Coordinates of C-alpha atoms in Angstrom, one line a residue:
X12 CA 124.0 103.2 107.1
X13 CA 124.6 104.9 103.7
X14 CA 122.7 101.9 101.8
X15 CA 119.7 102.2 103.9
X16 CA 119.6 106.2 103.2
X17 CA 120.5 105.6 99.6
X18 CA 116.7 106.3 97.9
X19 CA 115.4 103.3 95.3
X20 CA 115.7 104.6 91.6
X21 CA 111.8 103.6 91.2
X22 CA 111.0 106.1 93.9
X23 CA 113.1 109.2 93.6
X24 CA 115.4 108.6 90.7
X25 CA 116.6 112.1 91.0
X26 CA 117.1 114.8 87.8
X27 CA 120.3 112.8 85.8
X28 CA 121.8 109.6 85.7
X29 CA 124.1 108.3 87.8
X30 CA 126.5 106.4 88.0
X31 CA 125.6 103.1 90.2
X32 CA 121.7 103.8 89.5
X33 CA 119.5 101.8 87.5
X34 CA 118.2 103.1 83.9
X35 CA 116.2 101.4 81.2
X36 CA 117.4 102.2 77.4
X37 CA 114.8 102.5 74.9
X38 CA 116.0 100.9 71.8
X39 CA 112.4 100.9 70.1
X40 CA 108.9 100.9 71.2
X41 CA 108.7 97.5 72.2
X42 CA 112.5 96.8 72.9
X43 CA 113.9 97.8 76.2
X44 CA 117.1 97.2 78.3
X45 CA 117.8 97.3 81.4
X46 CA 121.5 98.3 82.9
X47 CA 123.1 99.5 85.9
X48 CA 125.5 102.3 84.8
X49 CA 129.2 102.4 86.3
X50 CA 132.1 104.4 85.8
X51 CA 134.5 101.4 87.4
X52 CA 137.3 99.7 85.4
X53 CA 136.4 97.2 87.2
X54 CA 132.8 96.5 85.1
X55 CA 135.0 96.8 82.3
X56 CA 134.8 94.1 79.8
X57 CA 138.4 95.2 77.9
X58 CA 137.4 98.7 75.9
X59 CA 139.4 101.3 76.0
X60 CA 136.1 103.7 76.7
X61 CA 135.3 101.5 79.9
X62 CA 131.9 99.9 80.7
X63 CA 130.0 99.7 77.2
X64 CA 126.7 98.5 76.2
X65 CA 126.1 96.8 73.0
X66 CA 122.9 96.9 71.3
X67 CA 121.2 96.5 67.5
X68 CA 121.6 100.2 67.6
X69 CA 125.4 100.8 68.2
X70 CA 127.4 101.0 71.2
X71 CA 127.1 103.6 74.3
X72 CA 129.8 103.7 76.7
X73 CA 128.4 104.0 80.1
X74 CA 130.7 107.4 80.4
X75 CA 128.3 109.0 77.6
X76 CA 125.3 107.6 79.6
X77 CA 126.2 109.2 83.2
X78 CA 125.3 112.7 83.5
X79 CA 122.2 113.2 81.8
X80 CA 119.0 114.3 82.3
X81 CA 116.4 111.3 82.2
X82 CA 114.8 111.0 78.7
X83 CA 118.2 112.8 76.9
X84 CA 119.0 111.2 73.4
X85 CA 122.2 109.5 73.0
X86 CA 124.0 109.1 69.9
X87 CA 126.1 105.6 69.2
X88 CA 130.0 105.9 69.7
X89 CA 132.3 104.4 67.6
X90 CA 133.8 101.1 69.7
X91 CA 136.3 99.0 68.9
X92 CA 134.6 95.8 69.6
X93 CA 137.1 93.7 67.8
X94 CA 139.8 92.5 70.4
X95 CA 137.2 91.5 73.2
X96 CA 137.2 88.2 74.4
X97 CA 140.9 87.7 74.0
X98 CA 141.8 84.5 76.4
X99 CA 145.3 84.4 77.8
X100 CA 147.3 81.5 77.9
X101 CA 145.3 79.8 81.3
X102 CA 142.3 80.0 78.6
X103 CA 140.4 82.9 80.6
X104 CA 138.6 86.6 79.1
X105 CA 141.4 88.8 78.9
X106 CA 139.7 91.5 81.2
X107 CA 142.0 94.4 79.7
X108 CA 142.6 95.5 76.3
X109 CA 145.8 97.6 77.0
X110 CA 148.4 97.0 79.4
X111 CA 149.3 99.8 82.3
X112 CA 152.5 100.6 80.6
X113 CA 150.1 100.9 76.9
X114 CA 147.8 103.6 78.5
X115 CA 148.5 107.1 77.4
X116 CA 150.3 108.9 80.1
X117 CA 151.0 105.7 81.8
X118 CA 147.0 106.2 83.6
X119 CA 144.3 103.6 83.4
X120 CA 141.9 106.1 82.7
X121 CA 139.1 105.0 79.7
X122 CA 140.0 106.6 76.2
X123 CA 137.0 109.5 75.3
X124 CA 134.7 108.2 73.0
X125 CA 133.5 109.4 69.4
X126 CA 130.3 110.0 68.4
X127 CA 128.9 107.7 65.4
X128 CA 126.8 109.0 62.4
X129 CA 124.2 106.9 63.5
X130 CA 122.0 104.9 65.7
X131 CA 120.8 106.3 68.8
X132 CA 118.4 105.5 72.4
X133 CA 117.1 107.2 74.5
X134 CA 118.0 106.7 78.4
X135 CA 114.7 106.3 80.6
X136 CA 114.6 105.9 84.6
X137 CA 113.0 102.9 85.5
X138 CA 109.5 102.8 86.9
X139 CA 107.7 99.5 87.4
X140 CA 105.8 100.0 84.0
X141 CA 109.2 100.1 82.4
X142 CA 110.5 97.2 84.2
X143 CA 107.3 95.3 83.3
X144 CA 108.2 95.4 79.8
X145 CA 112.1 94.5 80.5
X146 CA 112.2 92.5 83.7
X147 CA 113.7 88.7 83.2
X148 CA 111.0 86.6 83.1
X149 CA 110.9 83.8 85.5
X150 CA 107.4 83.1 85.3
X151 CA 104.5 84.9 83.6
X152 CA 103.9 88.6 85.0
X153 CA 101.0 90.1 85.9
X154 CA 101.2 93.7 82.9
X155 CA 100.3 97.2 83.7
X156 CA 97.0 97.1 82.8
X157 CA 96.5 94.4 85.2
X158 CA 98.2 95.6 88.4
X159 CA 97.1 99.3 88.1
X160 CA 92.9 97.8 88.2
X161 CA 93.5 95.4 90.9
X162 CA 95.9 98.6 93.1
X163 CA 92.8 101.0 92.1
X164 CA 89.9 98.3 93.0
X165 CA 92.0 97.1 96.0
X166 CA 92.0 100.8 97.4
X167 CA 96.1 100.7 97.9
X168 CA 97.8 104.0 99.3
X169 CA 100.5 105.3 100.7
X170 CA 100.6 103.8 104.5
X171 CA 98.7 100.9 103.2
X172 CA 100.0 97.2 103.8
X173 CA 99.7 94.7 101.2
X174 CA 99.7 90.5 101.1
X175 CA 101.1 89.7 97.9
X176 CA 101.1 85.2 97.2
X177 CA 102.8 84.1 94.0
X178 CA 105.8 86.9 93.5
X179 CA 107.1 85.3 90.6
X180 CA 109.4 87.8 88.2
X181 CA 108.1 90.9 90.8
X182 CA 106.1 92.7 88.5
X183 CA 103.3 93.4 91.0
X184 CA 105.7 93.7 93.4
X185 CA 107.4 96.4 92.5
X186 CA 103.7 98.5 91.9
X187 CA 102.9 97.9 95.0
X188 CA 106.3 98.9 97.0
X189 CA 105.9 102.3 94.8
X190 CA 102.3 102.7 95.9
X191 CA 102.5 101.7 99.6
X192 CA 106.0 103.6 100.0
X193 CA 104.9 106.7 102.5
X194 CA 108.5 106.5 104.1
X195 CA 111.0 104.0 105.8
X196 CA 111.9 103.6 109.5
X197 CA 115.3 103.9 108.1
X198 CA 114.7 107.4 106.8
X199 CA 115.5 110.7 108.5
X200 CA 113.2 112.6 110.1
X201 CA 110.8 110.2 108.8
X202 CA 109.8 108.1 112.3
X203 CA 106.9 109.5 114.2
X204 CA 105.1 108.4 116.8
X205 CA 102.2 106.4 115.2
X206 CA 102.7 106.7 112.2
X207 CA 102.1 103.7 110.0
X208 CA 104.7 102.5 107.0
X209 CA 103.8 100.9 103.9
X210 CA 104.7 97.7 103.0
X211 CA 104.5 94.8 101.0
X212 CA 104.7 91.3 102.5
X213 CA 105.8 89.0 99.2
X214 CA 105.4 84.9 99.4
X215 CA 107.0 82.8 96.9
X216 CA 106.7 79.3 97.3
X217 CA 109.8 78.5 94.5
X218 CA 113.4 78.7 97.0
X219 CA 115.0 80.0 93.5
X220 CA 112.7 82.5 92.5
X221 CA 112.5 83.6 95.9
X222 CA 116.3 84.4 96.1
X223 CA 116.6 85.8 92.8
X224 CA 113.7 88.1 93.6
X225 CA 115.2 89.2 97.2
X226 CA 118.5 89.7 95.1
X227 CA 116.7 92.5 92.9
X228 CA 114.9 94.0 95.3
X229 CA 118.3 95.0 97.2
X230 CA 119.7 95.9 94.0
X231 CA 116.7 98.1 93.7
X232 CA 117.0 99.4 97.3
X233 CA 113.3 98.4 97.9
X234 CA 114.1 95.6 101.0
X235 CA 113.1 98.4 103.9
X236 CA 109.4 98.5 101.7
X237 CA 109.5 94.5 100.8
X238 CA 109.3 91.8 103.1
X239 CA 109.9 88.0 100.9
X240 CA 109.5 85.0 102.1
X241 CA 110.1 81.6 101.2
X242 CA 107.1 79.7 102.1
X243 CA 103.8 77.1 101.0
X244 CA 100.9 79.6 102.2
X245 CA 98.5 76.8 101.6
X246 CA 99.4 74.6 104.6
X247 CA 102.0 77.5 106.8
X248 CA 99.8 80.7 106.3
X249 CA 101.0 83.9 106.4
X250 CA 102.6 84.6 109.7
X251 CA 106.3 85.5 109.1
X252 CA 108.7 84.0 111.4
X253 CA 111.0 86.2 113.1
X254 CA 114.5 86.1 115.4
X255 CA 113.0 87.5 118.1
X256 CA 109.8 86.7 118.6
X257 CA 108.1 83.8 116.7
X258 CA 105.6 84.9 114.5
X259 CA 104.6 88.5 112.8
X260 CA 100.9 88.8 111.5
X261 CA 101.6 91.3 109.0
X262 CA 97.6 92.9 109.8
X263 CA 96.6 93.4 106.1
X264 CA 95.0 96.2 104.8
X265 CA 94.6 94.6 100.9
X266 CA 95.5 90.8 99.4
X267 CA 96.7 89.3 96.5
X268 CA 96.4 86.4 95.3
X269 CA 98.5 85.4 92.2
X270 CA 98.6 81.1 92.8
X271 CA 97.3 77.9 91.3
X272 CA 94.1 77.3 93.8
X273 CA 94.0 80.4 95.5
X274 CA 90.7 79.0 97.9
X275 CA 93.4 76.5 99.6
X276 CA 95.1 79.9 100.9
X277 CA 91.8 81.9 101.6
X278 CA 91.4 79.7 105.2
X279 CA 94.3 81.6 106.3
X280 CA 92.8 85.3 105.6
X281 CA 89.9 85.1 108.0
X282 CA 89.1 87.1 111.5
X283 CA 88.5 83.8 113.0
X284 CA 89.8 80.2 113.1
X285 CA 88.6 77.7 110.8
X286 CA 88.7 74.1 112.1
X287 CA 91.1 72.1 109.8
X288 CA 88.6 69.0 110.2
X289 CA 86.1 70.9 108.3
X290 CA 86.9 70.8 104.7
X291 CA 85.7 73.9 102.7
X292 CA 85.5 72.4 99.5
X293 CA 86.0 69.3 97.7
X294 CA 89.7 68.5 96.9
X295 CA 90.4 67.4 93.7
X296 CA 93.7 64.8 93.1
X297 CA 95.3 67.6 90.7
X298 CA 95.2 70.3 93.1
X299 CA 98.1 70.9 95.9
X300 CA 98.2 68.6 98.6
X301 CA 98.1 70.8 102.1
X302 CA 101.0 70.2 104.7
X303 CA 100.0 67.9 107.9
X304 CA 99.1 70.7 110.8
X305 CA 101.5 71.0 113.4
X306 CA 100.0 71.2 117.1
X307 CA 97.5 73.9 117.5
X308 CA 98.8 77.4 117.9
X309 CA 97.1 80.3 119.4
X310 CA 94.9 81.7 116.5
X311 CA 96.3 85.2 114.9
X312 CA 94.6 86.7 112.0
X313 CA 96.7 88.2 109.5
X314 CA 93.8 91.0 108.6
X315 CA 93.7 94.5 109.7
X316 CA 91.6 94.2 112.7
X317 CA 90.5 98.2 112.4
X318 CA 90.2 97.9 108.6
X319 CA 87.8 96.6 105.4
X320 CA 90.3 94.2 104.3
X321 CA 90.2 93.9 100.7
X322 CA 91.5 91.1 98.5
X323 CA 91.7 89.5 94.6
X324 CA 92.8 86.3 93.4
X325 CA 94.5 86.3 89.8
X326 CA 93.3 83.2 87.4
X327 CA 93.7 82.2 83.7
X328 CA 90.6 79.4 84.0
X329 CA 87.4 79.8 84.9
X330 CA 87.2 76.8 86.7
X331 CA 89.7 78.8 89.1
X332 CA 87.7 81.6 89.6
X333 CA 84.5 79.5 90.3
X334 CA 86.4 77.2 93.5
X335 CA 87.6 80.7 94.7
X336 CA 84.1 82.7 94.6
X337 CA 82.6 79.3 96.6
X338 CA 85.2 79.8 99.0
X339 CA 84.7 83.3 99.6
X340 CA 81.7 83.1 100.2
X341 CA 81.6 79.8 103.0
X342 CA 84.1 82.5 104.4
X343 CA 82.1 85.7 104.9
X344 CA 83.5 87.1 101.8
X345 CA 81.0 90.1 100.5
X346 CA 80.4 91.6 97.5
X347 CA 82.4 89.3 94.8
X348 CA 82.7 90.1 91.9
X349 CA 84.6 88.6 88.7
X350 CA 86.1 91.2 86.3
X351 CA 88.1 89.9 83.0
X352 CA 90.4 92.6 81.7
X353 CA 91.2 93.4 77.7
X354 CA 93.5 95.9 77.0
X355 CA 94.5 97.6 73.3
X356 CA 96.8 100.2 72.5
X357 CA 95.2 102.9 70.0
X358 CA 97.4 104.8 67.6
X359 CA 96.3 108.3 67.1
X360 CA 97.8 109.9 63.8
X361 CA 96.9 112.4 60.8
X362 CA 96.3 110.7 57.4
X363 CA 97.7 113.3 54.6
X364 CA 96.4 112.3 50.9
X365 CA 97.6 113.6 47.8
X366 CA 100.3 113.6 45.2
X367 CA 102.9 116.6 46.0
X368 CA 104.1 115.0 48.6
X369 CA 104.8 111.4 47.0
X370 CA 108.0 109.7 48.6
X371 CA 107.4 110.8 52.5
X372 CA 107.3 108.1 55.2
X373 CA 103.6 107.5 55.7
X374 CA 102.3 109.1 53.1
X375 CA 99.0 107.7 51.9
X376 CA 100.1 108.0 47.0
X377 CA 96.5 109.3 46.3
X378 CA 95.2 112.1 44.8
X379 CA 93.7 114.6 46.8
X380 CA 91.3 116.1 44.4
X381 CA 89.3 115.6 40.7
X382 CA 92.2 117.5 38.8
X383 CA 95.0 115.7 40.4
X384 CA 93.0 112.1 39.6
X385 CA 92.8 113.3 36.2
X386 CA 95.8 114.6 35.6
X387 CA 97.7 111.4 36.6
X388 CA 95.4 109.6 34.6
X389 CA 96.5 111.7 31.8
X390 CA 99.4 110.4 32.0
X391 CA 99.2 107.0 32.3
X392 CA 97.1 106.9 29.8
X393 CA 100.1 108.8 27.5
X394 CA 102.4 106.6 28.9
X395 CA 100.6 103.5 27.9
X396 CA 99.7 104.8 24.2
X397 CA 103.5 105.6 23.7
X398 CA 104.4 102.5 24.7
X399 CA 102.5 100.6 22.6
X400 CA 103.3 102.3 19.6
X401 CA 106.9 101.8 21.0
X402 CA 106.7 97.9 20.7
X403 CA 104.4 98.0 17.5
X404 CA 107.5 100.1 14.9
X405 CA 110.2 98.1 16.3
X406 CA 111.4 97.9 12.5
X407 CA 113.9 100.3 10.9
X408 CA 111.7 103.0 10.7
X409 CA 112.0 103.7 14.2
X410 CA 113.8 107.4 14.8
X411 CA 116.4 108.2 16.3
X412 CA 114.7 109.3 19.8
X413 CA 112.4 106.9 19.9
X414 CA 115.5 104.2 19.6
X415 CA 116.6 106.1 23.0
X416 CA 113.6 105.6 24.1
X417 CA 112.3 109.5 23.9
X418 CA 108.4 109.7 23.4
X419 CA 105.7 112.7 23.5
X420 CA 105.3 111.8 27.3
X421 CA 109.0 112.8 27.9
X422 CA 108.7 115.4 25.8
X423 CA 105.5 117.2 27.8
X424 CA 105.5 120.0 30.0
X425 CA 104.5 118.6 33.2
X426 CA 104.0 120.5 36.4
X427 CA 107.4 120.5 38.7
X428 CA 107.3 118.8 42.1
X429 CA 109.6 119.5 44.9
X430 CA 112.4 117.1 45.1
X431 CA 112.1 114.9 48.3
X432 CA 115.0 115.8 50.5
X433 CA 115.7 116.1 54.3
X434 CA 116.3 120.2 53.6
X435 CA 112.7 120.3 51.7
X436 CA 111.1 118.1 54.4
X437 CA 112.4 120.6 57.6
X438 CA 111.5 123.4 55.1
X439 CA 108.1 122.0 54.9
X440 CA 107.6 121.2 58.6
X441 CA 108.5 124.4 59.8
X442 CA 106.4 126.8 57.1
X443 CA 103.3 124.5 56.3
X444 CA 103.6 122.8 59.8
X445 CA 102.7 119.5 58.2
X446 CA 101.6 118.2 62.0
X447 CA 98.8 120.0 61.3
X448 CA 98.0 119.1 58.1
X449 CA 95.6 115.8 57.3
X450 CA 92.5 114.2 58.6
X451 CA 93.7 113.1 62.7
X452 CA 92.7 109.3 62.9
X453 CA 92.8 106.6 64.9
X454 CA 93.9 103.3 64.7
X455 CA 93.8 100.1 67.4
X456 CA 96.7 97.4 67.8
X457 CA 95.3 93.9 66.0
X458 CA 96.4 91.5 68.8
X459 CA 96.2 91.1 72.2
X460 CA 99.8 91.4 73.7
X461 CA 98.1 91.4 77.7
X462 CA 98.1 87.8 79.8
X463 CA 94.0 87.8 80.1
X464 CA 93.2 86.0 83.1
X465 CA 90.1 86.2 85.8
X466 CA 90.3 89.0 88.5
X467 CA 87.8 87.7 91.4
X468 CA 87.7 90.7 93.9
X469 CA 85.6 91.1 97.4
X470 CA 85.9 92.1 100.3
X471 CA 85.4 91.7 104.2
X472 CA 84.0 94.2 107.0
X473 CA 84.9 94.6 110.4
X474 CA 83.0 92.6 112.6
X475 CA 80.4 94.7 114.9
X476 CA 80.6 93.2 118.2
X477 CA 79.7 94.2 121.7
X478 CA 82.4 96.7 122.1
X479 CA 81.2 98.5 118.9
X480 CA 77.8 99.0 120.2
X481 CA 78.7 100.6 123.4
X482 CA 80.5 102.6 121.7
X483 CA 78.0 103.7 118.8
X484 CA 75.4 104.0 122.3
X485 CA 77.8 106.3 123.5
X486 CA 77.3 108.5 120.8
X487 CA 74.1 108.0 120.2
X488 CA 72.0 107.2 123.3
X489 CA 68.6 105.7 122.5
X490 CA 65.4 105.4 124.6
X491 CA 66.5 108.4 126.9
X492 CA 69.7 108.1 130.3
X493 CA 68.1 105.3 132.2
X494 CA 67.3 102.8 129.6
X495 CA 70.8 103.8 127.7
X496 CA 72.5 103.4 131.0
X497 CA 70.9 100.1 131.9
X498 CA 72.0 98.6 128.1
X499 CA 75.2 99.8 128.7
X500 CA 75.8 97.7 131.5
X501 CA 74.5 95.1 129.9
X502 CA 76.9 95.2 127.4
X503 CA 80.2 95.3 129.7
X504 CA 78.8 92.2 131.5
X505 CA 78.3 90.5 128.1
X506 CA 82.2 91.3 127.2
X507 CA 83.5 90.1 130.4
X508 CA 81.5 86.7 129.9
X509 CA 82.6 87.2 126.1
X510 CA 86.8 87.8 127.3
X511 CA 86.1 84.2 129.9
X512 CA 84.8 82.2 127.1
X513 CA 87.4 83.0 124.7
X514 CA 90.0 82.5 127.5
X515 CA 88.4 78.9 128.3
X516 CA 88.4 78.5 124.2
X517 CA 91.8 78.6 124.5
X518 CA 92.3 76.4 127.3
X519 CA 90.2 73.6 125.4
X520 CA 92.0 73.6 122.1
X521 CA 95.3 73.4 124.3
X522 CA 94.6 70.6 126.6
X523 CA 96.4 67.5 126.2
X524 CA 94.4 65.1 128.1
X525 CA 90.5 64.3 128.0
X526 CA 90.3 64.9 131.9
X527 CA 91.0 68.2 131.4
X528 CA 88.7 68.8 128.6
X529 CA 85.9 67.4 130.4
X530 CA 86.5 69.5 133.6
X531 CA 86.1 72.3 131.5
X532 CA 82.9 71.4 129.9
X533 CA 80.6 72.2 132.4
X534 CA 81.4 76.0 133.0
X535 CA 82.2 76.5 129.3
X536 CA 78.4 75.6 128.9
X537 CA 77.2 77.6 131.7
X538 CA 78.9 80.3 130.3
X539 CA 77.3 80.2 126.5
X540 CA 73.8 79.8 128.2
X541 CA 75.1 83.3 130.4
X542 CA 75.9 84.9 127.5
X543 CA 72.3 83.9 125.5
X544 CA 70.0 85.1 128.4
X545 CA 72.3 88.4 128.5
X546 CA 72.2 88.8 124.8
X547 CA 67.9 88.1 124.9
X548 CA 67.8 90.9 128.1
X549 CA 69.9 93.0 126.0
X550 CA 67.2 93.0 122.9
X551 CA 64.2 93.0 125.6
X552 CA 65.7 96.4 126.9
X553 CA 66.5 97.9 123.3
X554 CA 62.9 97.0 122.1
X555 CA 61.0 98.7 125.2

């Protein structure tokens, strides 16, 4: 009970570290790490300051880690790294550097660490745009960019419930537990009557992805939010299989499709069945073959039946997004629409020019002004004239200083310049306030470091039916009481014929021998023809 209270560090990571909780150490802007801190001897790899974490940077014992408020800087500590990895005599790690009897005041306790004179991170709480950029890769990931346009275009809130295909390392994943999360069923106080929980329905068609994702998610304490599930949605679909009853439609609100052919899955993410005899589109030999259908099933949709459901399928080739976009629309899909994202990260900075400052990190050696320009090429030009008579009396009747090297350019007066130091720098920082100093400019990265791929997006209404129009009659009568009463029975005949037919539907796609099915034939007919003539009296009325 205390693991399902416990909240996920990418939803409430809380004000400090701690110890058991997830963090991501920033080593350098595009070099991060992610660790689980602990304070047990048992994560201990044999230092004497307990769990440690090696970078390029130094080492950081997980005891200088624990504690502090996210962001903090840490400096290295000084770790004797040499003795790890001693094998005993049965050829195993040595777990411990020190003996019981070795430890100081006979405790296993870890020895307090010392701080280094340099190298330092910084300790960062993990959100899923962190854990984008350090995740293990176990297939390509869908970046930040990405995943922030297809949540914004796909309209996803908290409450909302999301179809994800294609999980793969979990980056989209993870975005979309942290944007659907509104509360768990789990949480205190947090059940009410009717209210709706976000959650995220994952499919992964790879058994070992799958159980390596499901594996981090319950390290990440996001299994109450994130439902995986091992399965080939081209051929099963989407309902989940439960214990105690036999299939969940999870009743999407949004979809996402990260696959290979993405228009073998979209006959699964209709409002009404599709006959399997009835190819959509032409199968090509490369693309996936689609499991044999079991015995017909009553039909479920998987789609919100109250909702716009929206969806987006996620392709590198074009020829991808073109199948798909055919698809959707033999579907019903409406307004598609193909959107190729290309994102670049702009540096903004101030550009400081001139020569007193010669020496600084980032400094641009020019001069600032006319007299500085000709003042340094005063004296190159001295320099150069000096030399030159330097190398043309190289015999005997070269002086004394000019043996040593001494010229009139030594010899000159020239104006002082502050020496370069870390004391002049602060000095300068704080009184001139250099940061404010310099022409601001801006500069944009020169590659592309994004997956560019194809985002086909679209979406589908809610059917109007019958119902829907006695309703909207109800609340807006037309044609005055009599004739709105007259439609209105109208209507609730046509839903009663509508509610037999889909009852006899049923019946036909479930019998199992051709007596039956032509037994049912004749009514089924009648009925269709009941239901035109009541649908032609219906417009008769609404015209007059």
């Amino acid at each position: 009970m205390e693991n399902e209270l416990q909240p996920s560090p990418f939803l409430d990571p809380g004000p400090l570290t701690t110890a058991g909780s997830l963090a991501v150490l920033h080593l350098k802007r595009d070099l991060l790490l992610p660790i689980k801190l602990s304070d047990r001897e048992a994560d201990n790899d044999g230092y004497d300051e307990g769990p440690v974490t090696n970078t390029r940077f130094g080492s950081f014992p997980h005891s200088t880690l624990i504690g502090l408020p996210w962001g903090s800087q840490v400096r290295a500590s000084v770790v004797d790294t040499g003795s790890r990895g001693r094998r005993g005599p049965d050829g195993e790690q040595n777990r411990k550097k020190r003996k019981l009897d070795d430890l100081e005041g006979g405790e296993n306790r870890p020895r307090a660490s010392t701080t280094q004179a340099t190298g330092f991170i910084h300790i960062l709480p993990p959100t899923p745009e962190l854990w984008a950029l350090s995740l293990p890769h176990r297939t390509q990931i869908v970046y930040t960019p990405d995943y922030s346009y297809i949540l914004s275009r796909l309209r996803v809130r908290p409450g909302s419930v999301v179809i994800e295909a294609g999980a793969g390392s979990g980056s989209f994943t993870h975005a979309a537990a942290r944007a659907v999360y509104n509360g768990r069923q789990s949480d205190v106080g947090q059940k009410v009557a009717g209210t709706r929980f976000g959650k995220v329905w994952s499919y992964e068609f790879h058994q070992q992805r799958q159980e390596k994702l499901l594996a981090e998610l319950r390290e990440h304490d996001l299994d109450s939010i994130v439902e995986i599930t091992h399965r080939d949605v081209y051929g099963e679909g989407f309902l989940v299989k439960r214990e105690t009853i036999e299939e969940t439609a999870p009743q999407a609100d949004a979809v996402f499709l990260d696959l290979p052919a993405p228009w073998l899955a979209l006959r699964h993410l209709t409002r009404h069945q599709i006959r399997s005899s009835q190819p959509l589109t032409p199968v090509l030999d490369s693309a996936p073959q689609v499991a044999q259908a079991s015995p017909p099933i009553p039909f479920e949709s998987v789609l919100n039946p109250r909702n716009t459901v929206r969806i987006c399928t996620f392709s590198p080739c074009i020829e991808q997004a073109q199948r798909t976009i055919t698809t959707m629309r033999q579907l019903g899909w409406l307004e598609v629409e193909m959107v190729e994202l290309a994102h670049r990260r702009i540096e903004i900075r101030r550009e400081r020019v001139g020569l007193e400052d010669e020496g600084q990190r980032g400094m641009h050696v020019t001069p600032s002004s006319v007299e500085e320009a000709l003042e340094r090429s005063r004296d190159v030009q001295i320099r150069f004239n000096e030399s030159q008579k330097f190398l043309k009396n190289k015999g005997d009747d070269i002086d004394e200083e000019a043996r040593n090297g001494i010229t009139e350019f030594h010899k000159r007066e020239k104006p002082s310049r502050p020496t370069v130091d870390r004391a002049t720098i602060i000095k300068s920082l704080v009184e001139r306030k250099l940061y404010k100093e310099g022409r601001l400019t801006h500069r944009t990265e020169p590659e592309l470091k994004t997956h560019t791929s194809y985002l086909v997006f679209a979406l589908l209404p809610v059917p109007w039916g019958a119902e829907d129009e006695l309703e909207a009659l109800g609340k807006w009568p037309v044609g005055g009481k009599a004739v709105a009463e007259q439609v209105s029975n109208q209507i609730k005949k046509s839903l009663k014929k509508a509610e037999w037919a889909a009852r006899l539907r049923n019946r036909t796609e479930t019998a199992s021998t051709a007596e039956e099915i032509a037994s049912l034939t004749a009514p089924a007919q009648n009925g269709v023809a009941d239901e035109e003539e009541t649908s032609s009296e219906m417009m008769s009325h609404a015209i007059e």
